[in-house]
C-alpha positions as a Markdown table, in Angstrom:
| # | Residue | x | y | z |
|---|---|---|---|---|
| 1 | Met | 0.0 | 0.0 | 0.0 |
| 2 | Lys | 1.3 | 3.4 | -0.9 |
| 3 | Lys | 1.8 | 5.9 | 1.9 |
| 4 | Leu | -0.7 | 8.8 | 2.0 |
| 5 | Leu | 1.1 | 12.1 | 2.2 |
| 6 | Phe | -0.1 | 15.7 | 2.7 |
| 7 | Phe | 1.8 | 18.7 | 1.3 |
| 8 | Phe | 1.2 | 22.0 | 3.2 |
| 9 | Ile | 1.2 | 25.3 | 1.3 |
| 10 | Pro | 0.2 | 28.8 | 2.4 |
| 11 | Leu | -2.7 | 30.9 | 1.0 |
| 12 | Val | -5.4 | 28.2 | 1.3 |
| 13 | Ser | -8.3 | 28.2 | 3.8 |
| 14 | Phe | -8.2 | 25.5 | 6.6 |
| 15 | Leu | -10.1 | 24.4 | 9.6 |
| 16 | Ser | -8.8 | 25.4 | 13.1 |
| 17 | Phe | -9.1 | 24.0 | 16.6 |
| 18 | Ser | -7.6 | 24.6 | 20.1 |
| 19 | Gly | -4.0 | 23.7 | 21.0 |
| 20 | Ile | -0.6 | 25.3 | 21.5 |
| 21 | Ser | -1.0 | 28.2 | 19.1 |
| 22 | Gln | 0.9 | 31.0 | 20.7 |
| 23 | Ser | 3.3 | 33.3 | 18.6 |
| 24 | Ile | 7.0 | 32.6 | 18.6 |
| 25 | Ser | 8.8 | 34.8 | 21.2 |
| 26 | Thr | 12.3 | 36.4 | 20.9 |
| 27 | Asp | 12.7 | 36.1 | 24.7 |
| 28 | Thr | 14.9 | 33.2 | 25.6 |
| 29 | Glu | 14.4 | 34.1 | 29.3 |
| 30 | Gly | 11.6 | 35.7 | 31.3 |
| 31 | Ile | 9.0 | 35.5 | 34.0 |
| 32 | Val | 5.5 | 33.9 | 33.6 |
| 33 | Thr | 2.5 | 34.2 | 35.8 |
| 34 | Leu | -0.1 | 31.4 | 35.6 |
| 35 | Gln | -3.8 | 32.2 | 36.3 |
| 36 | Trp | -5.3 | 29.0 | 37.6 |
| 37 | Gly | -9.1 | 28.7 | 37.2 |
| 38 | Ser | -11.8 | 26.3 | 38.3 |
| 39 | Gln | -11.9 | 22.6 | 37.4 |
| 40 | Gln | -13.1 | 21.8 | 33.8 |
| 41 | Lys | -15.2 | 18.9 | 32.8 |
| 42 | Ile | -14.2 | 17.0 | 29.6 |
| 43 | Gln | -16.3 | 14.5 | 27.7 |
| 44 | Asp | -14.3 | 11.4 | 26.7 |
| 45 | Phe | -14.8 | 9.3 | 23.5 |
| 46 | Asp | -17.1 | 6.9 | 25.3 |
| 47 | Asn | -19.4 | 9.9 | 26.4 |
| 48 | Thr | -18.1 | 9.7 | 30.0 |
| 49 | Tyr | -17.0 | 12.9 | 31.8 |
| 50 | Phe | -13.8 | 13.6 | 33.9 |
| 51 | Ser | -12.5 | 16.7 | 35.6 |
| 52 | Ile | -9.1 | 18.4 | 34.9 |
| 53 | Leu | -7.2 | 21.2 | 36.5 |
| 54 | Tyr | -6.9 | 24.3 | 34.2 |
| 55 | Phe | -5.0 | 27.5 | 33.9 |
| 56 | Glu | -5.0 | 30.2 | 31.1 |
| 57 | Glu | -3.0 | 29.0 | 28.1 |
| 58 | Ala | -3.0 | 25.4 | 29.5 |
| 59 | Asn | -2.4 | 22.6 | 27.0 |
| 60 | Phe | -3.3 | 19.0 | 27.2 |
| 61 | Glu | -2.5 | 15.6 | 25.6 |
| 62 | Leu | -5.5 | 13.7 | 27.1 |
| 63 | Gln | -4.6 | 10.5 | 25.4 |
| 64 | Tyr | -1.5 | 10.3 | 27.6 |
| 65 | Ser | -2.4 | 12.3 | 30.7 |
| 66 | His | -5.1 | 14.5 | 32.3 |
| 67 | Leu | -2.4 | 16.9 | 33.6 |
| 68 | Pro | -2.2 | 20.4 | 32.0 |
| 69 | Phe | 1.2 | 21.6 | 30.7 |
| 70 | Tyr | 2.7 | 25.0 | 29.9 |
| 71 | Gly | 4.4 | 25.4 | 26.5 |
| 72 | Lys | 6.4 | 28.2 | 24.9 |
| 73 | Val | 8.2 | 28.6 | 21.6 |
| 74 | Val | 11.2 | 30.9 | 21.3 |
| 75 | Tyr | 13.7 | 31.8 | 18.5 |
| 76 | Ile | 17.3 | 30.7 | 19.2 |
| 77 | Asn | 20.7 | 30.9 | 17.4 |
| 78 | Asn | 20.5 | 29.2 | 14.0 |
| 79 | Asn | 23.5 | 27.0 | 14.7 |
| 80 | Thr | 21.7 | 25.4 | 17.7 |
| 81 | Thr | 20.8 | 21.7 | 17.4 |
| 82 | Gln | 20.0 | 21.0 | 21.1 |
| 83 | Ala | 18.9 | 23.2 | 24.0 |
| 84 | Glu | 17.7 | 22.9 | 27.6 |
| 85 | Thr | 15.4 | 25.1 | 29.7 |
| 86 | Ser | 15.9 | 25.8 | 33.3 |
| 87 | Ile | 12.8 | 26.7 | 35.5 |
| 88 | Lys | 12.9 | 28.5 | 38.8 |
| 89 | Ile | 9.7 | 28.6 | 40.9 |
| 90 | Ile | 8.9 | 32.1 | 42.2 |
| 91 | Ser | 5.6 | 31.3 | 43.9 |
| 92 | Ser | 3.2 | 28.4 | 44.3 |
| 93 | Glu | 0.2 | 27.3 | 46.3 |
| 94 | Ala | -1.2 | 24.0 | 47.6 |
| 95 | Val | -4.0 | 22.4 | 45.6 |
| 96 | Ser | -7.3 | 22.2 | 47.4 |
| 97 | Leu | -8.8 | 19.0 | 48.8 |
| 98 | Glu | -11.3 | 19.0 | 45.9 |
| 99 | Glu | -8.5 | 19.4 | 43.3 |
| 100 | Leu | -6.5 | 16.7 | 45.0 |
| 101 | Thr | -9.3 | 14.1 | 44.3 |
| 102 | Ile | -8.7 | 14.4 | 40.5 |
| 103 | Leu | -4.9 | 14.1 | 40.6 |
| 104 | Asn | -2.7 | 11.1 | 40.6 |
| 105 | Pro | 0.3 | 12.0 | 42.9 |
| 106 | Lys | 2.3 | 9.2 | 41.3 |
| 107 | Glu | 2.4 | 11.3 | 38.1 |
| 108 | Leu | 4.1 | 14.2 | 39.8 |
| 109 | Asp | 7.8 | 14.7 | 40.7 |
| 110 | Asn | 9.4 | 16.7 | 43.5 |
| 111 | Phe | 10.3 | 19.3 | 40.9 |
| 112 | Pro | 8.8 | 19.9 | 37.4 |
| 113 | Ile | 10.6 | 18.1 | 34.6 |
| 114 | Thr | 11.1 | 20.3 | 31.5 |
| 115 | Thr | 11.6 | 19.0 | 28.0 |
| 116 | Thr | 13.0 | 21.2 | 25.2 |
| 117 | Lys | 13.0 | 20.4 | 21.4 |
| 118 | Val | 14.9 | 22.3 | 18.7 |
| 119 | Thr | 13.3 | 22.5 | 15.3 |
| 120 | Trp | 13.2 | 25.0 | 12.3 |
| 121 | Tyr | 10.5 | 27.5 | 11.3 |
| 122 | Lys | 10.9 | 29.7 | 8.2 |
| 123 | Lys | 14.6 | 29.2 | 8.0 |
| 124 | Arg | 15.1 | 30.0 | 11.7 |
| 125 | Ala | 15.9 | 27.7 | 14.6 |
| 126 | Ile | 13.2 | 27.6 | 17.3 |
| 127 | Ala | 13.1 | 25.9 | 20.7 |
| 128 | Thr | 9.9 | 24.6 | 22.2 |
| 129 | Phe | 9.8 | 23.9 | 25.9 |
| 130 | Arg | 7.1 | 22.4 | 28.0 |
| 131 | Phe | 6.4 | 21.2 | 31.6 |
| 132 | Thr | 3.6 | 20.5 | 34.0 |
| 133 | Pro | 3.3 | 23.3 | 36.6 |
| 134 | Leu | 2.4 | 20.9 | 39.4 |
| 135 | Tyr | 4.8 | 19.2 | 41.8 |
| 136 | Arg | 5.1 | 17.3 | 45.1 |
| 137 | Asp | 6.7 | 19.4 | 47.9 |
| 138 | Ala | 9.6 | 17.2 | 49.2 |
| 139 | Ser | 9.4 | 18.4 | 52.8 |
| 140 | Ser | 5.6 | 18.6 | 53.3 |
| 141 | Gly | 4.4 | 16.0 | 50.7 |
| 142 | Gln | 1.8 | 18.5 | 49.6 |
| 143 | Ile | 0.8 | 18.8 | 45.9 |
| 144 | Met | 1.6 | 22.4 | 44.8 |
| 145 | Lys | 0.4 | 24.5 | 41.8 |
| 146 | Ile | 3.0 | 26.9 | 40.4 |
| 147 | Thr | 1.6 | 30.4 | 40.1 |
| 148 | Ser | 4.7 | 32.2 | 38.8 |
| 149 | Phe | 8.1 | 31.1 | 37.5 |
| 150 | Ser | 11.2 | 32.2 | 35.6 |
| 151 | Tyr | 12.6 | 30.4 | 32.6 |
| 152 | Glu | 15.8 | 30.5 | 30.6 |
| 153 | Val | 16.5 | 28.6 | 27.3 |
| 154 | Asn | 20.2 | 27.8 | 26.7 |
| 155 | Pro | 21.7 | 26.1 | 23.7 |
| 156 | Thr | 23.7 | 23.0 | 24.6 |
| 157 | Lys | 24.9 | 21.8 | 21.2 |
| 158 | Phe | 25.8 | 23.6 | 17.9 |
| 159 | Gln | 26.0 | 22.6 | 14.3 |
| 160 | Thr | 29.4 | 22.9 | 12.6 |
| 161 | Thr | 30.0 | 24.3 | 9.2 |
| 162 | Ala | 31.1 | 20.9 | 8.0 |
| 163 | Gln | 27.7 | 19.4 | 9.1 |
| 164 | Lys | 25.8 | 22.1 | 7.2 |
| 165 | Arg | 27.6 | 21.2 | 4.0 |
| 166 | Asn | 26.5 | 17.6 | 4.2 |
| 167 | Thr | 22.8 | 17.9 | 4.8 |
| 168 | Tyr | 21.5 | 17.8 | 1.3 |
| 169 | Lys | 18.9 | 15.1 | 0.5 |
| 170 | Val | 19.5 | 12.6 | -2.4 |
| 171 | Asn | 15.8 | 12.3 | -3.3 |
| 172 | Ser | 12.8 | 14.5 | -2.6 |
| 173 | Val | 9.9 | 13.3 | -0.5 |
| 174 | Leu | 7.7 | 14.1 | -3.5 |
| 175 | Arg | 9.1 | 11.1 | -5.2 |
| 176 | Tyr | 6.9 | 8.7 | -3.3 |
| 177 | Gly | 3.3 | 8.4 | -2.2 |
| 178 | Lys | -0.1 | 10.0 | -2.9 |
| 179 | Trp | -0.2 | 13.7 | -2.4 |
| 180 | Ala | -2.9 | 16.4 | -1.8 |
| 181 | Lys | -2.4 | 20.1 | -1.2 |
| 182 | Val | -3.9 | 21.9 | 1.8 |
| 183 | Gly | -2.9 | 25.2 | 3.5 |
| 184 | Thr | -3.7 | 28.2 | 5.7 |
| 185 | Thr | -3.2 | 31.9 | 5.9 |
| 186 | Val | -3.0 | 32.1 | 9.7 |
| 187 | Asp | -1.1 | 30.5 | 12.6 |
| 188 | Gly | -2.8 | 27.9 | 14.7 |
| 189 | Val | -3.4 | 24.2 | 15.3 |
| 190 | Phe | -5.5 | 22.8 | 12.5 |
| 191 | Lys | -7.7 | 19.8 | 11.9 |
| 192 | Ile | -8.4 | 17.7 | 8.8 |
| 193 | Thr | -11.1 | 15.1 | 8.9 |
| 194 | Tyr | -12.1 | 11.9 | 7.2 |
| 195 | Ala | -14.6 | 13.9 | 5.2 |
| 196 | Asp | -11.9 | 16.3 | 4.1 |
| 197 | Phe | -9.9 | 13.3 | 2.8 |
| 198 | Gln | -12.9 | 12.2 | 0.7 |
| 199 | Ser | -13.4 | 15.8 | -0.7 |
| 200 | Leu | -9.8 | 15.9 | -1.6 |
| 201 | Gly | -10.2 | 12.7 | -3.6 |
| 202 | Leu | -7.8 | 10.7 | -1.4 |
| 203 | Pro | -8.2 | 6.9 | -1.0 |
| 204 | Thr | -9.9 | 6.1 | 2.4 |
| 205 | Ser | -10.6 | 2.4 | 2.1 |
| 206 | Asn | -8.7 | 0.4 | 4.7 |
| 207 | Leu | -6.4 | 3.3 | 5.4 |
| 208 | Asn | -3.8 | 2.8 | 8.1 |
| 209 | Ser | -3.4 | 5.8 | 10.4 |
| 210 | Asn | 0.4 | 5.4 | 10.5 |
| 211 | Thr | 0.7 | 5.9 | 6.8 |
| 212 | Ile | -0.6 | 9.5 | 6.9 |
| 213 | Arg | 2.1 | 12.2 | 6.9 |
| 214 | Leu | 2.2 | 16.0 | 6.6 |
| 215 | Phe | 4.9 | 18.1 | 4.9 |
| 216 | Gly | 5.5 | 21.8 | 4.4 |
| 217 | Asn | 7.9 | 24.7 | 5.0 |
| 218 | Gly | 5.4 | 27.5 | 5.4 |
| 219 | Gly | 5.7 | 31.0 | 3.8 |
| 220 | Gly | 8.1 | 33.8 | 4.3 |
| 221 | Tyr | 11.1 | 35.2 | 2.5 |
| 222 | Leu | 14.2 | 33.3 | 1.5 |
| 223 | Pro | 17.3 | 34.4 | 3.5 |
| 224 | Phe | 19.3 | 37.3 | 2.0 |
| 225 | Lys | 22.6 | 35.7 | 2.9 |
| 226 | Asn | 23.7 | 32.5 | 1.0 |
| 227 | Ser | 25.4 | 31.4 | 4.2 |
| 228 | Glu | 22.1 | 31.1 | 6.0 |
| 229 | Pro | 20.8 | 27.5 | 6.4 |
| 230 | Arg | 17.7 | 26.7 | 4.3 |
| 231 | Phe | 15.6 | 23.6 | 3.5 |
| 232 | Asp | 16.4 | 21.7 | 0.3 |
| 233 | Asp | 13.2 | 19.7 | 0.5 |
| 234 | Leu | 9.8 | 19.7 | 2.2 |
| 235 | Glu | 10.1 | 19.2 | 6.0 |
| 236 | Glu | 7.8 | 16.8 | 7.8 |
| 237 | Asn | 5.4 | 18.4 | 10.2 |
| 238 | Ala | 4.3 | 16.8 | 13.4 |
| 239 | Ile | 0.7 | 15.4 | 13.5 |
| 240 | Glu | -1.6 | 13.6 | 15.9 |
| 241 | Val | -4.1 | 11.2 | 14.4 |
| 242 | Ile | -7.2 | 10.6 | 16.4 |
| 243 | Asp | -8.6 | 7.2 | 15.1 |
| 244 | Gly | -10.3 | 5.8 | 18.2 |
| 245 | Gly | -7.3 | 3.5 | 18.9 |
| 246 | Asp | -8.0 | 1.0 | 16.1 |
| 247 | Gly | -5.1 | 2.1 | 13.9 |
| 248 | Lys | -7.5 | 2.7 | 11.0 |
| 249 | Phe | -8.6 | 6.1 | 9.6 |
| 250 | Asn | -12.3 | 5.8 | 9.4 |
| 251 | Ser | -15.4 | 8.0 | 9.4 |
| 252 | Gly | -15.3 | 10.4 | 12.3 |
| 253 | Asp | -11.5 | 10.3 | 12.6 |
| 254 | Tyr | -9.3 | 13.3 | 12.1 |
| 255 | Leu | -5.7 | 14.5 | 12.4 |
| 256 | Leu | -4.3 | 17.6 | 14.1 |
| 257 | Ser | -1.1 | 19.7 | 13.5 |
| 258 | Leu | 0.4 | 23.0 | 14.8 |
| 259 | Ile | 1.2 | 25.3 | 11.8 |
| 260 | His | 3.1 | 28.7 | 11.9 |
| 261 | Ile | 2.5 | 30.9 | 8.9 |
| 262 | Ser | 2.6 | 34.4 | 10.4 |
| 263 | Glu | 5.4 | 35.9 | 8.2 |
| 264 | Pro | 4.5 | 37.4 | 4.8 |
| 265 | Thr | 4.8 | 35.2 | 1.8 |
| 266 | Arg | 6.5 | 36.3 | -1.4 |
| 267 | Leu | 4.7 | 35.2 | -4.6 |
């Protein structure tokens, strides 16, 4: 079976939904205040409801955990290939007894664990860091909510000039698979459904979810300097396929992806 591929281009309308869709910041360090709200009730796939803790700009991956996480995207030096983010807690408060009933203390550490990923966006290196602003106080054993913290993103590994010269691909990803073009004119997290597949004329019979892929480099200008790194092919975009867990892309299923397209496009 041929793999089903998606090619992302700007200047086409698209469907949007909630997710991590904040703009990219130039601040590699700063102070953040979290505004915690009341519990939220969420409906699961089997029409049951569960409660979650929530703060403004909270993000979730409910298929893995019901804990909220904070995420931020920042520009970094273009030579950076790896980075790490340090978090310092400025203030926190204990969760209430009611909030404690919906938490699993075993999921929490004595200090929040931060993950940082370096990728590229419009010919510039970006770092995305995330962490869950909940932790178990080592001395009291109480579960705490972080209300403010400082962060600092630091590069830990750099790409050498020799590495840059050897990154050209032998074959384009366009060489294989079945392709369809979709796009957007705005930043955000986007959704494409089983019905969209059918309207695009894509094969949907007995389609395996793990064969669906999304590619695209967004809009924006080419760099003015020849020494600036640039893509020599379409880059793969991260997606999440919601298929009910059966591994098949059927009616009612959909995929999600975070897309940045905020810079102007030269035609």
